[in-house]
Coordinates of C-alpha atoms in Angstrom, one line a residue:
Chain A
M1 CA 55.5 -37.2 2.3
N2 CA 55.3 -36.6 -1.4
D3 CA 52.7 -39.4 -1.4
I4 CA 50.4 -37.5 1.1
S5 CA 50.7 -34.3 -0.8
T6 CA 49.8 -36.0 -4.1
K7 CA 46.8 -37.6 -2.4
F8 CA 45.7 -34.3 -0.9
Y9 CA 46.2 -32.7 -4.3
N10 CA 44.1 -35.3 -6.0
A11 CA 41.4 -35.2 -3.4
F12 CA 40.9 -31.5 -3.1
I13 CA 42.9 -29.3 -5.5
V14 CA 42.9 -30.8 -8.9
K15 CA 40.0 -29.7 -11.2
D16 CA 38.9 -27.4 -8.3
R17 CA 37.5 -30.4 -6.5
W18 CA 37.2 -28.4 -3.2
Q19 CA 34.2 -26.6 -4.8
L20 CA 32.4 -30.0 -5.0
Y21 CA 32.8 -30.3 -1.2
I22 CA 31.4 -26.8 -0.7
E23 CA 28.5 -27.5 -2.9
G24 CA 27.9 -30.8 -1.1
L25 CA 28.0 -29.0 2.3
G26 CA 25.5 -26.6 0.9
V27 CA 23.1 -29.3 0.0
T28 CA 23.6 -30.9 3.4
I29 CA 22.9 -27.6 5.2
E30 CA 20.0 -26.7 2.9
I31 CA 18.2 -30.0 3.6
A32 CA 19.0 -30.0 7.3
V33 CA 17.7 -26.4 7.8
F34 CA 14.5 -27.0 5.9
A35 CA 13.9 -30.3 7.5
G36 CA 14.6 -28.7 10.9
I37 CA 12.0 -26.1 10.3
I38 CA 9.4 -28.5 9.1
G39 CA 10.2 -30.9 11.9
I40 CA 9.6 -28.1 14.5
V41 CA 6.4 -27.1 13.1
I42 CA 5.0 -30.7 12.8
G43 CA 6.4 -31.4 16.2
C44 CA 4.6 -28.4 17.8
I45 CA 1.3 -29.4 16.2
L46 CA 1.8 -33.1 17.2
A47 CA 2.6 -32.1 20.8
L48 CA -0.5 -29.8 21.0
M49 CA -2.6 -32.7 19.7
K50 CA -1.1 -35.1 22.3
L51 CA -1.8 -32.6 25.1
S52 CA -5.4 -31.7 23.9
E53 CA -8.0 -32.5 26.5
P54 CA -10.2 -35.4 26.0
K55 CA -14.0 -35.2 26.1
K56 CA -15.6 -36.0 29.3
G57 CA -15.5 -39.7 30.0
H58 CA -12.7 -40.5 27.5
K59 CA -9.1 -41.3 28.3
H60 CA -7.7 -39.5 25.3
S61 CA -8.8 -37.1 22.7
I62 CA -9.3 -38.0 19.0
W63 CA -6.2 -35.8 18.3
W64 CA -4.1 -37.8 20.7
Y65 CA -4.8 -41.0 18.8
L66 CA -4.0 -39.4 15.5
A67 CA -0.7 -37.9 16.8
T68 CA 0.3 -41.2 18.4
A69 CA -0.3 -43.2 15.3
Y70 CA 1.9 -40.8 13.4
V71 CA 4.7 -40.9 15.9
D72 CA 4.4 -44.8 16.0
I73 CA 4.6 -45.1 12.2
I74 CA 7.5 -42.7 11.8
R75 CA 9.6 -44.2 14.7
G76 CA 8.7 -47.7 13.6
T77 CA 10.3 -47.5 10.1
P78 CA 13.9 -46.7 8.9
S79 CA 14.4 -43.2 7.7
V80 CA 16.2 -44.4 4.5
L81 CA 13.0 -46.3 3.7
Q82 CA 10.9 -43.2 4.3
L83 CA 13.1 -41.2 2.1
L84 CA 12.9 -43.8 -0.7
I85 CA 9.1 -44.0 -0.4
M86 CA 8.9 -40.2 -0.6
W87 CA 11.1 -40.1 -3.6
F88 CA 10.1 -43.1 -5.6
I89 CA 6.4 -43.3 -4.6
V90 CA 4.8 -40.2 -3.1
F91 CA 6.7 -37.6 -5.1
S92 CA 7.8 -39.8 -8.0
S93 CA 7.1 -37.1 -10.4
S94 CA 9.0 -34.4 -8.7
K95 CA 12.3 -33.2 -9.9
N96 CA 13.3 -31.2 -6.8
G97 CA 15.2 -33.7 -4.8
V98 CA 16.2 -31.2 -2.1
L99 CA 12.6 -30.4 -1.4
V100 CA 11.5 -33.9 -1.2
A101 CA 14.3 -34.9 1.0
S102 CA 13.7 -31.9 3.2
L103 CA 10.0 -33.0 3.5
S104 CA 11.0 -36.5 4.2
F105 CA 13.4 -35.7 7.0
G106 CA 11.1 -33.0 8.4
I107 CA 8.2 -35.5 8.7
N108 CA 10.6 -37.9 10.3
S109 CA 12.1 -35.3 12.8
G110 CA 8.7 -34.0 13.6
A111 CA 7.8 -37.2 15.5
Y112 CA 10.9 -37.0 17.7
V113 CA 10.5 -33.2 18.2
S114 CA 6.9 -33.7 19.3
E115 CA 7.9 -36.0 22.2
I116 CA 10.5 -33.4 23.2
I117 CA 8.1 -30.6 23.2
R118 CA 5.5 -32.5 25.0
A119 CA 7.8 -33.4 27.7
G120 CA 9.1 -29.9 28.0
I121 CA 5.6 -28.5 28.4
L122 CA 4.6 -31.2 31.0
A123 CA 7.8 -30.3 32.9
V124 CA 6.6 -26.8 33.7
D125 CA 5.0 -26.8 37.1
K126 CA 1.2 -27.2 37.1
G127 CA 0.9 -24.3 39.5
Q128 CA 2.0 -21.9 36.8
M129 CA -1.2 -22.7 34.6
E130 CA -3.3 -22.6 37.7
A131 CA -2.0 -19.1 38.8
G132 CA -2.7 -17.8 35.3
R133 CA -6.1 -19.2 35.2
S134 CA -7.0 -17.9 38.7
L135 CA -6.2 -14.4 37.5
G136 CA -8.8 -14.7 34.7
L137 CA -6.3 -15.4 31.9
S138 CA -7.5 -18.0 29.4
K139 CA -5.7 -21.3 28.8
A140 CA -4.3 -20.1 25.6
Q141 CA -3.1 -16.8 27.1
T142 CA -1.4 -18.6 30.0
M143 CA 0.2 -21.0 27.6
K144 CA 1.6 -18.3 25.4
E145 CA 2.8 -15.9 28.2
I146 CA 3.9 -18.4 30.9
V147 CA 4.1 -22.0 30.1
L148 CA 5.6 -22.0 26.6
P149 CA 8.5 -19.5 27.3
Q150 CA 9.4 -21.8 30.3
A151 CA 9.0 -25.0 28.2
F152 CA 11.2 -23.4 25.6
K153 CA 14.1 -23.4 28.0
N154 CA 13.5 -26.9 28.8
V155 CA 13.4 -28.2 25.2
L156 CA 16.3 -26.1 23.8
P157 CA 19.1 -28.7 24.6
P158 CA 17.3 -31.8 23.4
I159 CA 16.1 -29.9 20.3
G160 CA 19.6 -28.9 19.5
N161 CA 20.5 -32.6 19.9
E162 CA 17.8 -33.5 17.5
F163 CA 19.0 -31.0 15.0
I164 CA 22.6 -32.4 15.2
T165 CA 21.3 -35.9 14.6
L166 CA 19.3 -34.6 11.7
I167 CA 22.4 -33.0 10.1
K168 CA 24.2 -36.3 10.1
E169 CA 21.2 -38.3 9.1
T170 CA 20.9 -36.3 5.8
A171 CA 24.1 -38.3 4.7
I172 CA 21.7 -40.9 3.4
V173 CA 20.3 -38.7 0.6
G174 CA 22.9 -40.3 -1.7
Y175 CA 20.3 -43.0 -2.0
V176 CA 18.0 -40.6 -4.0
S177 CA 21.0 -39.3 -6.0
L178 CA 21.5 -36.0 -4.2
S179 CA 25.0 -34.7 -4.0
D180 CA 25.4 -33.9 -0.4
L181 CA 28.7 -33.8 1.4
T182 CA 29.0 -37.5 2.0
R183 CA 28.1 -38.4 -1.6
V184 CA 30.6 -36.0 -3.0
A185 CA 33.4 -37.4 -0.8
S186 CA 32.4 -40.9 -1.8
Q187 CA 32.3 -40.1 -5.5
I188 CA 35.7 -38.4 -5.5
S189 CA 37.2 -41.4 -3.7
S190 CA 35.9 -43.7 -6.3
R191 CA 37.4 -41.4 -9.1
T192 CA 40.8 -41.2 -7.5
Y193 CA 40.9 -44.8 -6.2
E194 CA 41.9 -43.3 -2.8
A195 CA 39.5 -43.2 0.1
F196 CA 41.4 -41.7 2.9
M197 CA 41.6 -38.0 2.1
P198 CA 38.1 -37.4 0.7
L199 CA 36.4 -39.4 3.5
I200 CA 38.4 -37.9 6.4
G201 CA 38.1 -34.5 4.8
A202 CA 34.3 -34.8 4.8
A203 CA 34.3 -36.0 8.3
V204 CA 36.2 -33.1 9.4
I205 CA 33.9 -30.7 7.7
Y206 CA 30.9 -32.3 9.5
F207 CA 32.7 -32.2 12.8
V208 CA 33.5 -28.5 12.5
L209 CA 30.0 -27.6 11.4
I210 CA 28.5 -29.4 14.4
K211 CA 31.1 -28.0 16.9
I212 CA 30.2 -24.4 15.8
L213 CA 26.5 -25.3 16.2
T214 CA 27.1 -26.8 19.6
L215 CA 28.9 -23.7 20.8
L216 CA 26.1 -21.4 19.4
L217 CA 23.5 -23.5 21.3
E218 CA 25.4 -23.4 24.5
A219 CA 25.7 -19.7 24.3
L220 CA 21.9 -19.3 23.7
E221 CA 21.2 -21.6 26.6
R222 CA 23.3 -19.6 28.9
R223 CA 21.5 -16.4 27.9
L224 CA 18.1 -17.9 28.5
R225 CA 19.1 -19.2 31.9
K226 CA 19.9 -15.7 33.0
G227 CA 17.3 -14.6 35.4
D228 CA 16.8 -17.9 37.1
L229 CA 19.2 -18.7 39.8
R230 CA 18.0 -22.3 40.3
Chain B
M1 CA -21.8 -12.8 47.8
I2 CA -20.9 -16.6 47.3
S3 CA -23.5 -19.1 47.7
V4 CA -22.8 -22.8 47.7
K5 CA -25.4 -25.6 47.4
E6 CA -24.8 -29.3 47.8
L7 CA -21.3 -29.3 46.4
K8 CA -19.9 -32.7 45.6
K9 CA -16.7 -33.8 44.1
T10 CA -15.1 -37.3 43.6
F11 CA -11.5 -38.1 42.8
N12 CA -10.7 -41.5 41.4
G13 CA -13.7 -43.1 43.2
H14 CA -13.0 -41.3 46.5
E15 CA -15.7 -38.9 47.5
V16 CA -13.8 -35.8 48.8
L17 CA -16.8 -33.4 49.1
K18 CA -19.9 -35.0 50.1
G19 CA -22.4 -32.1 49.9
I20 CA -21.2 -28.7 51.2
S21 CA -23.7 -25.8 51.4
T22 CA -22.9 -22.4 52.8
E23 CA -23.4 -18.6 52.2
I24 CA -20.5 -16.2 52.4
E25 CA -21.5 -12.7 52.8
K26 CA -19.7 -9.5 51.7
G27 CA -17.0 -8.5 54.1
E28 CA -16.9 -11.9 55.9
K29 CA -13.6 -13.5 56.7
V30 CA -14.1 -17.3 56.7
A31 CA -11.4 -19.5 57.9
I32 CA -11.5 -23.1 57.0
I33 CA -9.8 -25.6 59.3
G34 CA -9.6 -29.3 59.4
P35 CA -7.4 -32.4 59.1
S36 CA -5.4 -32.9 56.0
G37 CA -7.4 -34.8 53.4
S38 CA -10.7 -33.5 54.8
G39 CA -11.6 -31.8 51.5
K40 CA -11.0 -28.1 52.7
S41 CA -8.6 -27.3 49.9
T42 CA -10.7 -29.0 47.2
F43 CA -13.7 -26.9 48.5
L44 CA -11.7 -23.7 48.2
R45 CA -10.5 -24.6 44.7
C46 CA -14.1 -25.4 43.7
L47 CA -15.1 -21.8 44.4
N48 CA -13.2 -20.5 41.4
L49 CA -13.6 -23.7 39.5
L50 CA -10.0 -24.6 39.5
E51 CA -11.6 -27.9 40.5
E52 CA -14.7 -28.7 38.6
P53 CA -17.4 -30.1 41.0
D54 CA -19.3 -33.1 40.0
S55 CA -22.6 -31.7 41.2
G56 CA -24.0 -28.9 43.1
E57 CA -24.2 -25.1 42.6
I58 CA -22.0 -22.3 43.2
W59 CA -23.4 -18.7 42.8
F60 CA -21.2 -15.6 42.8
E61 CA -23.1 -12.4 42.9
D62 CA -26.3 -13.8 41.4
Q63 CA -24.3 -15.6 38.7
L64 CA -24.4 -19.4 38.5
I65 CA -20.7 -20.0 37.9
T66 CA -21.2 -23.9 37.7
D67 CA -23.3 -23.3 34.6
P68 CA -21.1 -24.4 31.7
K69 CA -22.3 -21.3 29.7
T70 CA -20.8 -18.9 32.2
D71 CA -17.5 -17.3 31.1
I72 CA -15.4 -18.5 34.1
N73 CA -12.5 -16.3 33.0
K74 CA -14.6 -13.2 33.6
V75 CA -15.7 -14.5 37.0
R76 CA -12.1 -15.3 38.0
E77 CA -11.1 -11.6 37.3
H78 CA -13.1 -10.9 40.5
M79 CA -11.8 -13.6 42.7
G80 CA -8.1 -13.5 43.7
M81 CA -6.3 -16.7 44.8
V82 CA -3.2 -17.2 46.7
F83 CA -1.6 -20.6 46.6
Q84 CA 0.4 -22.6 49.1
S85 CA 3.4 -22.9 46.7
F86 CA 3.1 -19.2 45.6
N87 CA 3.1 -20.0 41.9
L88 CA 4.7 -16.8 40.8
F89 CA 5.5 -16.8 37.0
A90 CA 9.1 -17.9 36.9
N91 CA 9.8 -16.3 33.5
K92 CA 8.6 -12.8 34.5
T93 CA 10.0 -10.1 36.8
V94 CA 8.1 -9.2 39.9
M95 CA 6.6 -6.2 38.1
D96 CA 5.5 -8.3 35.1
N97 CA 4.0 -10.9 37.4
I98 CA 1.8 -8.1 38.9
T99 CA 0.9 -6.3 35.7
L100 CA 0.5 -9.2 33.3
A101 CA -3.1 -10.0 33.9
P102 CA -4.6 -6.6 34.3
V103 CA -2.9 -5.4 31.0
K104 CA -3.5 -8.6 29.0
L105 CA -7.2 -8.6 30.0
G106 CA -7.6 -4.9 29.0
L107 CA -8.5 -3.7 32.5
K108 CA -5.6 -1.2 32.7
T109 CA -3.1 0.4 30.5
A110 CA 0.6 -0.5 31.0
D111 CA 1.3 2.7 32.8
E112 CA -1.8 2.3 35.1
A113 CA -1.0 -1.2 36.0
K114 CA 2.6 -0.2 36.8
Q115 CA 1.4 2.6 39.0
T116 CA -1.0 0.3 40.9
A117 CA 1.8 -2.4 41.2
L118 CA 4.3 0.2 42.7
E119 CA 1.6 1.3 45.2
L120 CA 0.8 -2.3 46.3
L121 CA 4.5 -3.2 46.5
Q122 CA 5.1 -0.3 48.7
R123 CA 2.2 -1.5 50.9
V124 CA 4.0 -4.9 51.5
G125 CA 7.4 -3.2 51.6
L126 CA 8.9 -4.8 48.5
T127 CA 9.3 -1.8 46.2
E128 CA 12.9 -2.5 45.6
K129 CA 12.2 -6.1 44.4
A130 CA 10.1 -4.9 41.3
D131 CA 12.8 -5.9 38.8
A132 CA 13.9 -9.1 40.5
Y133 CA 12.9 -12.6 39.2
P134 CA 10.9 -14.9 41.6
A135 CA 13.8 -17.4 41.9
S136 CA 15.9 -14.7 43.8
L137 CA 13.3 -14.0 46.5
S138 CA 12.6 -15.7 49.9
G139 CA 9.3 -17.7 50.4
G140 CA 7.9 -14.9 52.5
Q141 CA 8.6 -12.3 49.9
K142 CA 7.3 -14.6 47.1
Q143 CA 4.0 -15.0 49.0
R144 CA 3.5 -11.3 49.6
I145 CA 4.1 -10.6 45.9
A146 CA 1.6 -13.3 45.0
I147 CA -0.9 -11.5 47.3
V148 CA -0.1 -8.3 45.5
R149 CA -0.5 -9.9 42.1
S150 CA -4.0 -10.9 43.0
L151 CA -4.9 -7.6 44.6
A152 CA -3.7 -5.8 41.4
M153 CA -6.9 -7.3 39.8
N154 CA -9.0 -5.4 42.3
P155 CA -10.9 -8.5 43.3
K156 CA -14.1 -8.7 45.3
V157 CA -13.1 -11.8 47.2
M158 CA -9.8 -13.4 48.0
L159 CA -9.2 -17.1 48.4
F160 CA -6.2 -18.3 50.4
D161 CA -5.1 -21.9 50.0
E162 CA -2.9 -22.6 53.1
P163 CA -0.8 -19.4 52.4
T164 CA 1.7 -20.1 55.0
S165 CA 2.2 -23.8 55.0
A166 CA 5.1 -23.8 52.7
L167 CA 7.0 -21.0 54.5
D168 CA 9.9 -21.3 57.0
P169 CA 8.6 -20.4 60.4
E170 CA 10.3 -17.1 60.6
M171 CA 8.6 -15.9 57.4
V172 CA 5.0 -16.8 58.5
G173 CA 4.6 -13.6 60.5
E174 CA 5.2 -11.2 57.6
V175 CA 2.7 -13.0 55.4
L176 CA 0.0 -13.2 58.1
E177 CA 0.5 -9.5 58.7
V178 CA -0.3 -8.6 55.1
I179 CA -3.3 -10.8 55.1
K180 CA -4.4 -9.3 58.3
G181 CA -4.1 -5.8 56.9
L182 CA -6.1 -6.9 54.0
A183 CA -8.9 -8.2 56.4
D184 CA -9.0 -4.9 58.2
S185 CA -9.4 -3.1 55.0
G186 CA -12.8 -4.9 54.5
M187 CA -11.9 -7.5 52.0
T188 CA -14.1 -10.5 51.8
M189 CA -11.8 -13.5 52.3
V190 CA -11.9 -17.3 52.5
I191 CA -8.8 -18.8 54.0
V192 CA -7.9 -22.4 54.4
T193 CA -5.3 -22.4 57.2
H194 CA -3.5 -24.4 59.8
E195 CA -2.7 -21.3 61.9
M196 CA -5.4 -21.5 64.6
G197 CA -4.2 -18.4 66.4
F198 CA -4.6 -16.5 63.1
A199 CA -8.0 -18.0 62.4
R200 CA -9.2 -17.0 65.8
E201 CA -7.8 -13.4 65.5
V202 CA -8.8 -12.5 62.0
A203 CA -11.8 -14.7 61.0
T204 CA -15.4 -13.7 61.6
R205 CA -16.5 -17.3 61.1
V206 CA -14.5 -20.5 61.4
M207 CA -15.6 -23.5 59.4
F208 CA -14.5 -27.0 60.5
I209 CA -14.5 -29.3 57.4
D210 CA -14.0 -33.0 57.9
E211 CA -14.9 -36.1 55.9
G212 CA -16.2 -33.9 53.1
I213 CA -18.8 -32.0 55.0
I214 CA -19.0 -28.9 57.1
M215 CA -18.9 -30.7 60.5
E216 CA -19.3 -27.5 62.6
E217 CA -19.0 -23.7 62.1
N218 CA -19.3 -20.8 64.5
E219 CA -17.8 -17.5 65.5
P220 CA -14.1 -18.1 66.3
V221 CA -14.2 -17.7 70.0
K222 CA -17.2 -20.0 70.4
L223 CA -15.9 -22.6 68.0
F224 CA -12.6 -22.8 69.7
T225 CA -13.7 -22.6 73.3
D226 CA -17.0 -24.5 73.1
P227 CA -16.8 -27.2 70.4
H228 CA -19.9 -29.4 70.0
T229 CA -18.9 -32.3 67.9
Q230 CA -16.4 -35.0 69.1
R231 CA -14.6 -34.7 65.9
L232 CA -13.8 -31.0 66.4
K233 CA -12.9 -31.6 70.1
D234 CA -10.4 -34.3 68.9
F235 CA -9.0 -32.1 66.2
L236 CA -8.6 -29.1 68.5
S237 CA -7.0 -31.2 71.2
K238 CA -4.3 -32.2 68.7
V239 CA -3.6 -28.7 67.2
L240 CA -4.0 -26.4 70.0

């Protein structure tokens, strides 16, 4: 018993170490939120590129090929490697690790988000667009007023999923010397020669964060489903 | 009002429309009948360019709408369309379904559009559904509201694409009644339908489309009682 409390004391209390976990969590959340926003912006653009209409006589538009190449490259390489390339090659002169990591994860996430959004738009009944067009609304107006709001409902659960994956994926930023929650826990365990408390502690923090997020997403989804009784 | 010349359309190598020419005058009610796959729905959907024809011309009030330079959105403001599967906007209330286009296109203010919508809803007996979402309505109610949505644009012609084919039998009557009332008010209409009794009663002209051409057309009584082509005779013997 005494042993456990000593371990707990060493892992969290002494030298105000608990503050390090909080700072680490702050870095984790900061990167995840920025990357999430970048990912959604890139994902939307890629999805629209993939859905853009080809010229007459062509199977796909030029935009489709560009977006497809992007998605293929991002999905075809490990995200750790993408992070290392961004940090040591593309932005080797940058000192702002959080920014580079956010960008790297955002570029990565955008590829996955684009597929989610594309599928969400295609899942909206074709008749909705036809009805809008038959009334004289333009394609863009119908998209904005009718198709995208319905697609939003379709994509919310998988986007939430993607964001949760993203939060956990940020645990690799230790590779570029950023002190996120995972790296803090690992550093403390190497200082105290005791792995259990810091690692399990970090795991619990991740779990609680993601549980809260899941509950929020479920509440939002319920609100959006009001109105349709399907 | 609508003039069609040598309209042709091919889907994946299959020629659905093989050259259709016709004139539709103001106030006419044209019923289009024919076996499934005959091209009648495709023809109707070409009239407002939801389907783009491969060749041929469509004129609407002296405007060549098949010309790529024509602003098709402007033309569609004057051509209402009612679909087999209703296609009410699932994310909008009944009221918003009806007022969206007139307001967005700057034809009416929000208040005016709402006023018109309420009048039209009253005409089809669905005033109390104004704030409901489409998912809570029956098929017959959805289709009546879809008709109202088109009428709110004050169209010059109404296109109906099998408006009762997706309805439960007991709801067909209420929708046909609305369409009939519209016909009596003088609206120009083109209706693709399987309801022969309705075509006979409401139409001023019945067009029999088969194998991608207008096989035969006539006043309803003559067409149904005295068909000339063997194809029409066969078709009528199956559906009547």
